[in-house]
Amino acid sequence: MKTKEISENATPQERKKGILRMFELLDRDSGKFFKAGALSLAALLPFFITVAFALATGAPGLLLGCIPTGMLAAPAVAAVADTVMRSLRDEVGWWFWDTYKKAWKRNARSTLLPGAVFGPVVGLYLYLLYFISQLADPTREFWLLFVGLLVITGVTQFYLPMLVCMELPGRVLLRNCFVLFFCHPIKSLLAALLQLIYYGVMLIWFPLTAVILVLTSTWLPMLMADVLLYPALDQHFNLTAVYEKLQRDQWGG
């Protein structure tokens, strides 16, 4: 793999912000996003099938199948995070397939436990959401579910960006998630809200949104959130310098 370089014309002070920054990254790296996202969507298929069986049969015990399927999908989702974070660092001179395989292998073991935990949690939320929607007046239950999911997403959305950029134990990454959430609550909740709106639209209007889901999969909501979160992550952890050291030590960059 080519040695990583940081573009001289893309210093943090000169980077665009907000939606302009996102469009800049889309224009430059949309092909890489799509490839990583498509692979993550394929890895998530067993998870979706497991949840679909649980919903069709009304058997919540089948959600235990979300543990192995969550573990199966986790490395591919982490590889999407790696692709997005490379783009946000304005990294140049890297070939997608070579880098993707190395990112998948490097994060495979460290994502197994998070996949085993969050797989059934997400599956349970989807299960509850479906049955709440069958109630005559689901407003109160829906908002309780939504607020809980918003807070959980607001905290945990920092986990993958830190995981792919830093070599830290899972408990330390989780602690950092809470620290970042409480240091940047508005930005964290806004990033979480954008992701939930995206997935909500995909879910409510499925299968009409199937084509959009295939094209944008997991990378678009992750990109929208990370465009907001990256300045806070870089401020607290100096991600560029940390990642350069990680690459030199582990990837031989």
PDB file of C-alpha atoms in Angstrom:
ATOM      1  CA  MET A   1       0.000   0.000   0.000  1.00  0.00           C
ATOM      2  CA  LYS A   2       1.208   3.463  -0.792  1.00  0.00           C
ATOM      3  CA  THR A   3       2.388   5.604   2.050  1.00  0.00           C
ATOM      4  CA  LYS A   4      -0.410   7.829   3.274  1.00  0.00           C
ATOM      5  CA  GLU A   5      -0.124  11.513   2.547  1.00  0.00           C
ATOM      6  CA  ILE A   6      -2.169  14.471   3.677  1.00  0.00           C
ATOM      7  CA  SER A   7      -3.089  16.890   0.958  1.00  0.00           C
ATOM      8  CA  GLU A   8      -1.188  20.137   1.337  1.00  0.00           C
ATOM      9  CA  ASN A   9      -4.190  22.047   0.066  1.00  0.00           C
ATOM     10  CA  ALA A  10      -6.604  20.626   2.629  1.00  0.00           C
ATOM     11  CA  THR A  11      -5.616  21.890   6.042  1.00  0.00           C
ATOM     12  CA  PRO A  12      -8.321  21.845   8.723  1.00  0.00           C
ATOM     13  CA  GLN A  13      -8.600  25.669   8.572  1.00  0.00           C
ATOM     14  CA  GLU A  14      -9.343  25.619   4.864  1.00  0.00           C
ATOM     15  CA  ARG A  15     -11.836  22.764   4.840  1.00  0.00           C
ATOM     16  CA  LYS A  16     -15.411  23.533   3.992  1.00  0.00           C
ATOM     17  CA  LYS A  17     -18.010  22.963   6.674  1.00  0.00           C
ATOM     18  CA  GLY A  18     -21.439  21.415   6.918  1.00  0.00           C
ATOM     19  CA  ILE A  19     -23.308  20.527   3.773  1.00  0.00           C
ATOM     20  CA  LEU A  20     -20.663  22.108   1.524  1.00  0.00           C
ATOM     21  CA  ARG A  21     -18.076  19.786   3.046  1.00  0.00           C
ATOM     22  CA  MET A  22     -20.318  16.776   2.489  1.00  0.00           C
ATOM     23  CA  PHE A  23     -20.880  17.657  -1.170  1.00  0.00           C
ATOM     24  CA  GLU A  24     -17.129  18.100  -1.593  1.00  0.00           C
ATOM     25  CA  LEU A  25     -16.505  14.599  -0.257  1.00  0.00           C
ATOM     26  CA  LEU A  26     -19.322  13.134  -2.334  1.00  0.00           C
ATOM     27  CA  ASP A  27     -17.877  14.651  -5.484  1.00  0.00           C
ATOM     28  CA  ARG A  28     -14.437  13.235  -4.730  1.00  0.00           C
ATOM     29  CA  ASP A  29     -15.051   9.867  -3.058  1.00  0.00           C
ATOM     30  CA  SER A  30     -18.605   8.724  -3.848  1.00  0.00           C
ATOM     31  CA  GLY A  31     -17.325   5.677  -5.746  1.00  0.00           C
ATOM     32  CA  LYS A  32     -15.352   4.461  -2.728  1.00  0.00           C
ATOM     33  CA  PHE A  33     -18.316   5.116  -0.433  1.00  0.00           C
ATOM     34  CA  PHE A  34     -20.602   3.085  -2.675  1.00  0.00           C
ATOM     35  CA  LYS A  35     -18.245   0.097  -2.822  1.00  0.00           C
ATOM     36  CA  ALA A  36     -17.760  -0.030   0.947  1.00  0.00           C
ATOM     37  CA  GLY A  37     -21.475   0.506   1.552  1.00  0.00           C
ATOM     38  CA  ALA A  38     -22.520  -2.214  -0.893  1.00  0.00           C
ATOM     39  CA  LEU A  39     -20.237  -4.709   0.845  1.00  0.00           C
ATOM     40  CA  SER A  40     -21.664  -3.741   4.239  1.00  0.00           C
ATOM     41  CA  LEU A  41     -25.215  -4.137   2.935  1.00  0.00           C
ATOM     42  CA  ALA A  42     -24.376  -7.635   1.696  1.00  0.00           C
ATOM     43  CA  ALA A  43     -22.889  -8.479   5.106  1.00  0.00           C
ATOM     44  CA  LEU A  44     -26.058  -7.177   6.802  1.00  0.00           C
ATOM     45  CA  LEU A  45     -28.428  -9.364   4.762  1.00  0.00           C
ATOM     46  CA  PRO A  46     -28.354 -12.304   7.242  1.00  0.00           C
ATOM     47  CA  PHE A  47     -29.163  -9.848  10.037  1.00  0.00           C
ATOM     48  CA  PHE A  48     -32.148  -8.408   8.136  1.00  0.00           C
ATOM     49  CA  ILE A  49     -33.385 -11.907   7.272  1.00  0.00           C
ATOM     50  CA  THR A  50     -33.198 -12.897  10.949  1.00  0.00           C
ATOM     51  CA  VAL A  51     -35.253  -9.862  12.000  1.00  0.00           C
ATOM     52  CA  ALA A  52     -37.755 -10.504   9.185  1.00  0.00           C
ATOM     53  CA  PHE A  53     -38.282 -14.096  10.389  1.00  0.00           C
ATOM     54  CA  ALA A  54     -38.797 -12.878  13.961  1.00  0.00           C
ATOM     55  CA  LEU A  55     -41.399 -10.361  12.782  1.00  0.00           C
ATOM     56  CA  ALA A  56     -43.157 -12.825  10.483  1.00  0.00           C
ATOM     57  CA  THR A  57     -43.449 -15.504  13.171  1.00  0.00           C
ATOM     58  CA  GLY A  58     -43.991 -13.199  16.145  1.00  0.00           C
ATOM     59  CA  ALA A  59     -41.221 -15.072  17.943  1.00  0.00           C
ATOM     60  CA  PRO A  60     -38.848 -12.646  19.712  1.00  0.00           C
ATOM     61  CA  GLY A  61     -36.605 -15.566  20.639  1.00  0.00           C
ATOM     62  CA  LEU A  62     -35.429 -15.637  17.038  1.00  0.00           C
ATOM     63  CA  LEU A  63     -33.733 -12.293  17.699  1.00  0.00           C
ATOM     64  CA  LEU A  64     -30.972 -14.288  19.396  1.00  0.00           C
ATOM     65  CA  GLY A  65     -29.910 -14.957  15.818  1.00  0.00           C
ATOM     66  CA  CYS A  66     -28.980 -11.265  15.669  1.00  0.00           C
ATOM     67  CA  ILE A  67     -25.932 -12.069  17.812  1.00  0.00           C
ATOM     68  CA  PRO A  68     -24.008 -14.101  15.204  1.00  0.00           C
ATOM     69  CA  THR A  69     -25.385 -12.088  12.286  1.00  0.00           C
ATOM     70  CA  GLY A  70     -24.404  -8.861  14.054  1.00  0.00           C
ATOM     71  CA  MET A  71     -20.898 -10.239  14.552  1.00  0.00           C
ATOM     72  CA  LEU A  72     -20.768 -11.189  10.871  1.00  0.00           C
ATOM     73  CA  ALA A  73     -21.752  -7.701   9.700  1.00  0.00           C
ATOM     74  CA  ALA A  74     -19.680  -5.646  12.159  1.00  0.00           C
ATOM     75  CA  PRO A  75     -16.282  -5.776  10.348  1.00  0.00           C
ATOM     76  CA  ALA A  76     -17.873  -4.660   7.080  1.00  0.00           C
ATOM     77  CA  VAL A  77     -19.642  -1.754   8.796  1.00  0.00           C
ATOM     78  CA  ALA A  78     -16.339  -0.797  10.455  1.00  0.00           C
ATOM     79  CA  ALA A  79     -14.704  -0.839   7.012  1.00  0.00           C
ATOM     80  CA  VAL A  80     -17.300   1.728   5.884  1.00  0.00           C
ATOM     81  CA  ALA A  81     -16.305   3.893   8.846  1.00  0.00           C
ATOM     82  CA  ASP A  82     -12.655   3.519   7.845  1.00  0.00           C
ATOM     83  CA  THR A  83     -13.458   4.646   4.283  1.00  0.00           C
ATOM     84  CA  VAL A  84     -15.448   7.657   5.505  1.00  0.00           C
ATOM     85  CA  MET A  85     -12.754   8.697   7.979  1.00  0.00           C
ATOM     86  CA  ARG A  86     -10.058   8.508   5.297  1.00  0.00           C
ATOM     87  CA  SER A  87     -12.140  10.828   3.163  1.00  0.00           C
ATOM     88  CA  LEU A  88     -12.677  13.240   6.048  1.00  0.00           C
ATOM     89  CA  ARG A  89      -8.919  13.360   6.643  1.00  0.00           C
ATOM     90  CA  ASP A  90      -8.477  14.235   2.934  1.00  0.00           C
ATOM     91  CA  GLU A  91      -6.217  11.234   2.575  1.00  0.00           C
ATOM     92  CA  VAL A  92      -4.857  10.801  -0.931  1.00  0.00           C
ATOM     93  CA  GLY A  93      -2.960   8.122  -2.800  1.00  0.00           C
ATOM     94  CA  TRP A  94      -4.769   5.044  -1.440  1.00  0.00           C
ATOM     95  CA  TRP A  95      -6.225   2.213  -3.476  1.00  0.00           C
ATOM     96  CA  PHE A  96      -9.694   1.167  -2.279  1.00  0.00           C
ATOM     97  CA  TRP A  97      -9.574  -2.637  -2.446  1.00  0.00           C
ATOM     98  CA  ASP A  98      -6.184  -3.034  -0.837  1.00  0.00           C
ATOM     99  CA  THR A  99      -7.016  -0.604   1.934  1.00  0.00           C
ATOM    100  CA  TYR A 100     -10.505  -2.036   2.450  1.00  0.00           C
ATOM    101  CA  LYS A 101      -9.186  -5.568   2.962  1.00  0.00           C
ATOM    102  CA  LYS A 102      -6.578  -4.368   5.449  1.00  0.00           C
ATOM    103  CA  ALA A 103      -9.171  -2.329   7.354  1.00  0.00           C
ATOM    104  CA  TRP A 104     -11.558  -5.311   7.453  1.00  0.00           C
ATOM    105  CA  LYS A 105      -8.856  -7.630   8.807  1.00  0.00           C
ATOM    106  CA  ARG A 106      -7.520  -5.118  11.328  1.00  0.00           C
ATOM    107  CA  ASN A 107     -10.955  -4.409  12.809  1.00  0.00           C
ATOM    108  CA  ALA A 108     -12.486  -7.895  12.527  1.00  0.00           C
ATOM    109  CA  ARG A 109     -11.611  -9.098  16.017  1.00  0.00           C
ATOM    110  CA  SER A 110     -12.297  -5.804  17.807  1.00  0.00           C
ATOM    111  CA  THR A 111     -15.776  -5.506  16.256  1.00  0.00           C
ATOM    112  CA  LEU A 112     -17.011  -8.976  17.232  1.00  0.00           C
ATOM    113  CA  LEU A 113     -18.166  -8.004  20.735  1.00  0.00           C
ATOM    114  CA  PRO A 114     -19.829  -4.721  19.623  1.00  0.00           C
ATOM    115  CA  GLY A 115     -21.549  -6.671  16.831  1.00  0.00           C
ATOM    116  CA  ALA A 116     -22.783  -9.285  19.306  1.00  0.00           C
ATOM    117  CA  VAL A 117     -24.183  -6.542  21.572  1.00  0.00           C
ATOM    118  CA  PHE A 118     -25.627  -4.072  19.097  1.00  0.00           C
ATOM    119  CA  GLY A 119     -26.995  -6.749  16.755  1.00  0.00           C
ATOM    120  CA  PRO A 120     -29.735  -7.911  19.139  1.00  0.00           C
ATOM    121  CA  VAL A 121     -30.268  -4.371  20.460  1.00  0.00           C
ATOM    122  CA  VAL A 122     -31.031  -3.060  16.957  1.00  0.00           C
ATOM    123  CA  GLY A 123     -33.070  -6.177  16.193  1.00  0.00           C
ATOM    124  CA  LEU A 124     -35.128  -5.683  19.362  1.00  0.00           C
ATOM    125  CA  TYR A 125     -35.764  -2.031  18.495  1.00  0.00           C
ATOM    126  CA  LEU A 126     -36.995  -3.004  15.032  1.00  0.00           C
ATOM    127  CA  TYR A 127     -39.185  -5.702  16.575  1.00  0.00           C
ATOM    128  CA  LEU A 128     -40.692  -3.286  19.105  1.00  0.00           C
ATOM    129  CA  LEU A 129     -41.159  -0.599  16.477  1.00  0.00           C
ATOM    130  CA  TYR A 130     -43.138  -2.978  14.271  1.00  0.00           C
ATOM    131  CA  PHE A 131     -45.497  -4.093  17.032  1.00  0.00           C
ATOM    132  CA  ILE A 132     -45.917  -0.585  18.413  1.00  0.00           C
ATOM    133  CA  SER A 133     -47.017   0.514  14.937  1.00  0.00           C
ATOM    134  CA  GLN A 134     -49.889  -2.012  15.201  1.00  0.00           C
ATOM    135  CA  LEU A 135     -51.372  -0.265  18.253  1.00  0.00           C
ATOM    136  CA  ALA A 136     -54.465   1.914  17.918  1.00  0.00           C
ATOM    137  CA  ASP A 137     -52.652   4.950  19.320  1.00  0.00           C
ATOM    138  CA  PRO A 138     -48.890   4.305  19.377  1.00  0.00           C
ATOM    139  CA  THR A 139     -47.850   7.955  19.884  1.00  0.00           C
ATOM    140  CA  ARG A 140     -46.597   7.705  23.467  1.00  0.00           C
ATOM    141  CA  GLU A 141     -44.806   4.393  22.954  1.00  0.00           C
ATOM    142  CA  PHE A 142     -43.282   5.606  19.702  1.00  0.00           C
ATOM    143  CA  TRP A 143     -41.822   8.748  21.271  1.00  0.00           C
ATOM    144  CA  LEU A 144     -40.399   6.799  24.217  1.00  0.00           C
ATOM    145  CA  LEU A 145     -38.755   4.419  21.758  1.00  0.00           C
ATOM    146  CA  PHE A 146     -37.515   7.281  19.600  1.00  0.00           C
ATOM    147  CA  VAL A 147     -35.996   9.301  22.458  1.00  0.00           C
ATOM    148  CA  GLY A 148     -34.228   6.224  23.809  1.00  0.00           C
ATOM    149  CA  LEU A 149     -32.846   5.367  20.381  1.00  0.00           C
ATOM    150  CA  LEU A 150     -31.773   8.976  19.806  1.00  0.00           C
ATOM    151  CA  VAL A 151     -29.727   9.039  23.008  1.00  0.00           C
ATOM    152  CA  ILE A 152     -28.200   5.592  22.393  1.00  0.00           C
ATOM    153  CA  THR A 153     -27.250   6.591  18.851  1.00  0.00           C
ATOM    154  CA  GLY A 154     -25.931   9.949  20.060  1.00  0.00           C
ATOM    155  CA  VAL A 155     -23.523   8.208  22.429  1.00  0.00           C
ATOM    156  CA  THR A 156     -22.467   5.167  20.397  1.00  0.00           C
ATOM    157  CA  GLN A 157     -21.994   6.893  17.020  1.00  0.00           C
ATOM    158  CA  PHE A 158     -18.484   7.936  18.142  1.00  0.00           C
ATOM    159  CA  TYR A 159     -17.408   4.318  18.643  1.00  0.00           C
ATOM    160  CA  LEU A 160     -16.646   3.272  15.065  1.00  0.00           C
ATOM    161  CA  PRO A 161     -14.784   6.457  14.032  1.00  0.00           C
ATOM    162  CA  MET A 162     -12.513   6.055  17.070  1.00  0.00           C
ATOM    163  CA  LEU A 163     -12.165   2.303  16.579  1.00  0.00           C
ATOM    164  CA  VAL A 164     -10.823   2.605  13.032  1.00  0.00           C
ATOM    165  CA  CYS A 165      -8.456   5.471  13.902  1.00  0.00           C
ATOM    166  CA  MET A 166      -7.087   4.476  17.294  1.00  0.00           C
ATOM    167  CA  GLU A 167      -5.749   1.333  18.935  1.00  0.00           C
ATOM    168  CA  LEU A 168      -7.601   1.445  22.261  1.00  0.00           C
ATOM    169  CA  PRO A 169      -9.456  -1.145  24.387  1.00  0.00           C
ATOM    170  CA  GLY A 170     -13.220  -1.283  23.889  1.00  0.00           C
ATOM    171  CA  ARG A 171     -13.958  -0.024  27.416  1.00  0.00           C
ATOM    172  CA  VAL A 172     -11.823   3.067  26.786  1.00  0.00           C
ATOM    173  CA  LEU A 173     -13.559   3.722  23.463  1.00  0.00           C
ATOM    174  CA  LEU A 174     -16.938   3.422  25.168  1.00  0.00           C
ATOM    175  CA  ARG A 175     -15.878   5.793  27.941  1.00  0.00           C
ATOM    176  CA  ASN A 176     -14.694   8.264  25.298  1.00  0.00           C
ATOM    177  CA  CYS A 177     -18.102   8.012  23.637  1.00  0.00           C
ATOM    178  CA  PHE A 178     -19.798   9.271  26.784  1.00  0.00           C
ATOM    179  CA  VAL A 179     -17.194  12.011  27.270  1.00  0.00           C
ATOM    180  CA  LEU A 180     -17.644  13.255  23.700  1.00  0.00           C
ATOM    181  CA  PHE A 181     -21.431  13.097  23.964  1.00  0.00           C
ATOM    182  CA  PHE A 182     -21.524  15.214  27.117  1.00  0.00           C
ATOM    183  CA  CYS A 183     -18.913  17.636  25.741  1.00  0.00           C
ATOM    184  CA  HIS A 184     -20.840  18.113  22.471  1.00  0.00           C
ATOM    185  CA  PRO A 185     -24.501  17.246  23.224  1.00  0.00           C
ATOM    186  CA  ILE A 186     -26.144  19.421  20.545  1.00  0.00           C
ATOM    187  CA  LYS A 187     -23.849  18.274  17.749  1.00  0.00           C
ATOM    188  CA  SER A 188     -24.129  14.653  18.914  1.00  0.00           C
ATOM    189  CA  LEU A 189     -27.931  14.675  18.991  1.00  0.00           C
ATOM    190  CA  LEU A 190     -28.145  16.429  15.631  1.00  0.00           C
ATOM    191  CA  ALA A 191     -25.856  13.834  14.028  1.00  0.00           C
ATOM    192  CA  ALA A 192     -27.914  11.034  15.599  1.00  0.00           C
ATOM    193  CA  LEU A 193     -31.148  12.653  14.408  1.00  0.00           C
ATOM    194  CA  LEU A 194     -29.904  12.806  10.821  1.00  0.00           C
ATOM    195  CA  GLN A 195     -29.136   9.088  10.908  1.00  0.00           C
ATOM    196  CA  LEU A 196     -32.502   8.174  12.422  1.00  0.00           C
ATOM    197  CA  ILE A 197     -34.353  10.292   9.854  1.00  0.00           C
ATOM    198  CA  TYR A 198     -32.504   8.522   7.055  1.00  0.00           C
ATOM    199  CA  TYR A 199     -33.220   5.038   8.375  1.00  0.00           C
ATOM    200  CA  GLY A 200     -36.786   6.011   9.249  1.00  0.00           C
ATOM    201  CA  VAL A 201     -37.466   7.142   5.680  1.00  0.00           C
ATOM    202  CA  MET A 202     -35.877   3.968   4.298  1.00  0.00           C
ATOM    203  CA  LEU A 203     -38.003   1.825   6.613  1.00  0.00           C
ATOM    204  CA  ILE A 204     -41.356   3.605   6.330  1.00  0.00           C
ATOM    205  CA  TRP A 205     -41.402   3.704   2.543  1.00  0.00           C
ATOM    206  CA  PHE A 206     -39.725   0.351   1.918  1.00  0.00           C
ATOM    207  CA  PRO A 207     -39.759  -1.284  -0.694  1.00  0.00           C
ATOM    208  CA  LEU A 208     -40.144   1.993  -2.626  1.00  0.00           C
ATOM    209  CA  THR A 209     -36.825   3.112  -1.125  1.00  0.00           C
ATOM    210  CA  ALA A 210     -35.029  -0.135  -2.022  1.00  0.00           C
ATOM    211  CA  VAL A 211     -33.045   1.423  -4.878  1.00  0.00           C
ATOM    212  CA  ILE A 212     -31.999   4.381  -2.717  1.00  0.00           C
ATOM    213  CA  LEU A 213     -31.013   1.999   0.067  1.00  0.00           C
ATOM    214  CA  VAL A 214     -28.803  -0.016  -2.281  1.00  0.00           C
ATOM    215  CA  LEU A 215     -27.086   3.162  -3.514  1.00  0.00           C
ATOM    216  CA  THR A 216     -26.592   4.836  -0.130  1.00  0.00           C
ATOM    217  CA  SER A 217     -26.691   1.832   2.269  1.00  0.00           C
ATOM    218  CA  THR A 218     -24.773   2.546   5.476  1.00  0.00           C
ATOM    219  CA  TRP A 219     -22.288   5.079   4.142  1.00  0.00           C
ATOM    220  CA  LEU A 220     -24.579   8.091   3.605  1.00  0.00           C
ATOM    221  CA  PRO A 221     -25.954   8.341   7.171  1.00  0.00           C
ATOM    222  CA  MET A 222     -22.453   7.674   8.498  1.00  0.00           C
ATOM    223  CA  LEU A 223     -21.012  10.412   6.287  1.00  0.00           C
ATOM    224  CA  MET A 224     -23.698  12.931   7.316  1.00  0.00           C
ATOM    225  CA  ALA A 225     -23.014  12.242  10.986  1.00  0.00           C
ATOM    226  CA  ASP A 226     -19.231  12.180  10.735  1.00  0.00           C
ATOM    227  CA  VAL A 227     -19.080  15.483   8.833  1.00  0.00           C
ATOM    228  CA  LEU A 228     -20.588  17.006  11.986  1.00  0.00           C
ATOM    229  CA  LEU A 229     -18.586  14.928  14.462  1.00  0.00           C
ATOM    230  CA  TYR A 230     -15.129  14.932  12.881  1.00  0.00           C
ATOM    231  CA  PRO A 231     -14.040  18.405  14.152  1.00  0.00           C
ATOM    232  CA  ALA A 232     -14.835  17.346  17.731  1.00  0.00           C
ATOM    233  CA  LEU A 233     -13.000  14.034  17.315  1.00  0.00           C
ATOM    234  CA  ASP A 234      -9.960  15.721  15.791  1.00  0.00           C
ATOM    235  CA  GLN A 235      -9.961  18.397  18.485  1.00  0.00           C
ATOM    236  CA  HIS A 236      -9.908  15.875  21.313  1.00  0.00           C
ATOM    237  CA  PHE A 237      -7.743  13.132  19.793  1.00  0.00           C
ATOM    238  CA  ASN A 238      -5.733  14.692  16.941  1.00  0.00           C
ATOM    239  CA  LEU A 239      -6.893  11.875  14.672  1.00  0.00           C
ATOM    240  CA  THR A 240      -4.563  12.617  11.779  1.00  0.00           C
ATOM    241  CA  ALA A 241      -1.382  12.205  13.847  1.00  0.00           C
ATOM    242  CA  VAL A 242      -2.764   9.205  15.751  1.00  0.00           C
ATOM    243  CA  TYR A 243      -3.778   7.429  12.567  1.00  0.00           C
ATOM    244  CA  GLU A 244      -0.438   8.082  10.877  1.00  0.00           C
ATOM    245  CA  LYS A 245       1.318   6.398  13.813  1.00  0.00           C
ATOM    246  CA  LEU A 246      -1.128   3.492  13.746  1.00  0.00           C
ATOM    247  CA  GLN A 247      -0.533   2.974  10.050  1.00  0.00           C
ATOM    248  CA  ARG A 248       3.259   3.053  10.442  1.00  0.00           C
ATOM    249  CA  ASP A 249       3.175   0.613  13.376  1.00  0.00           C
ATOM    250  CA  GLN A 250       0.618  -1.893  12.077  1.00  0.00           C
ATOM    251  CA  TRP A 251       0.272  -1.462   8.336  1.00  0.00           C
ATOM    252  CA  GLY A 252       3.861  -0.732   7.431  1.00  0.00           C
ATOM    253  CA  GLY A 253       2.825   2.532   5.748  1.00  0.00           C
TER     254      GLY A 253
END
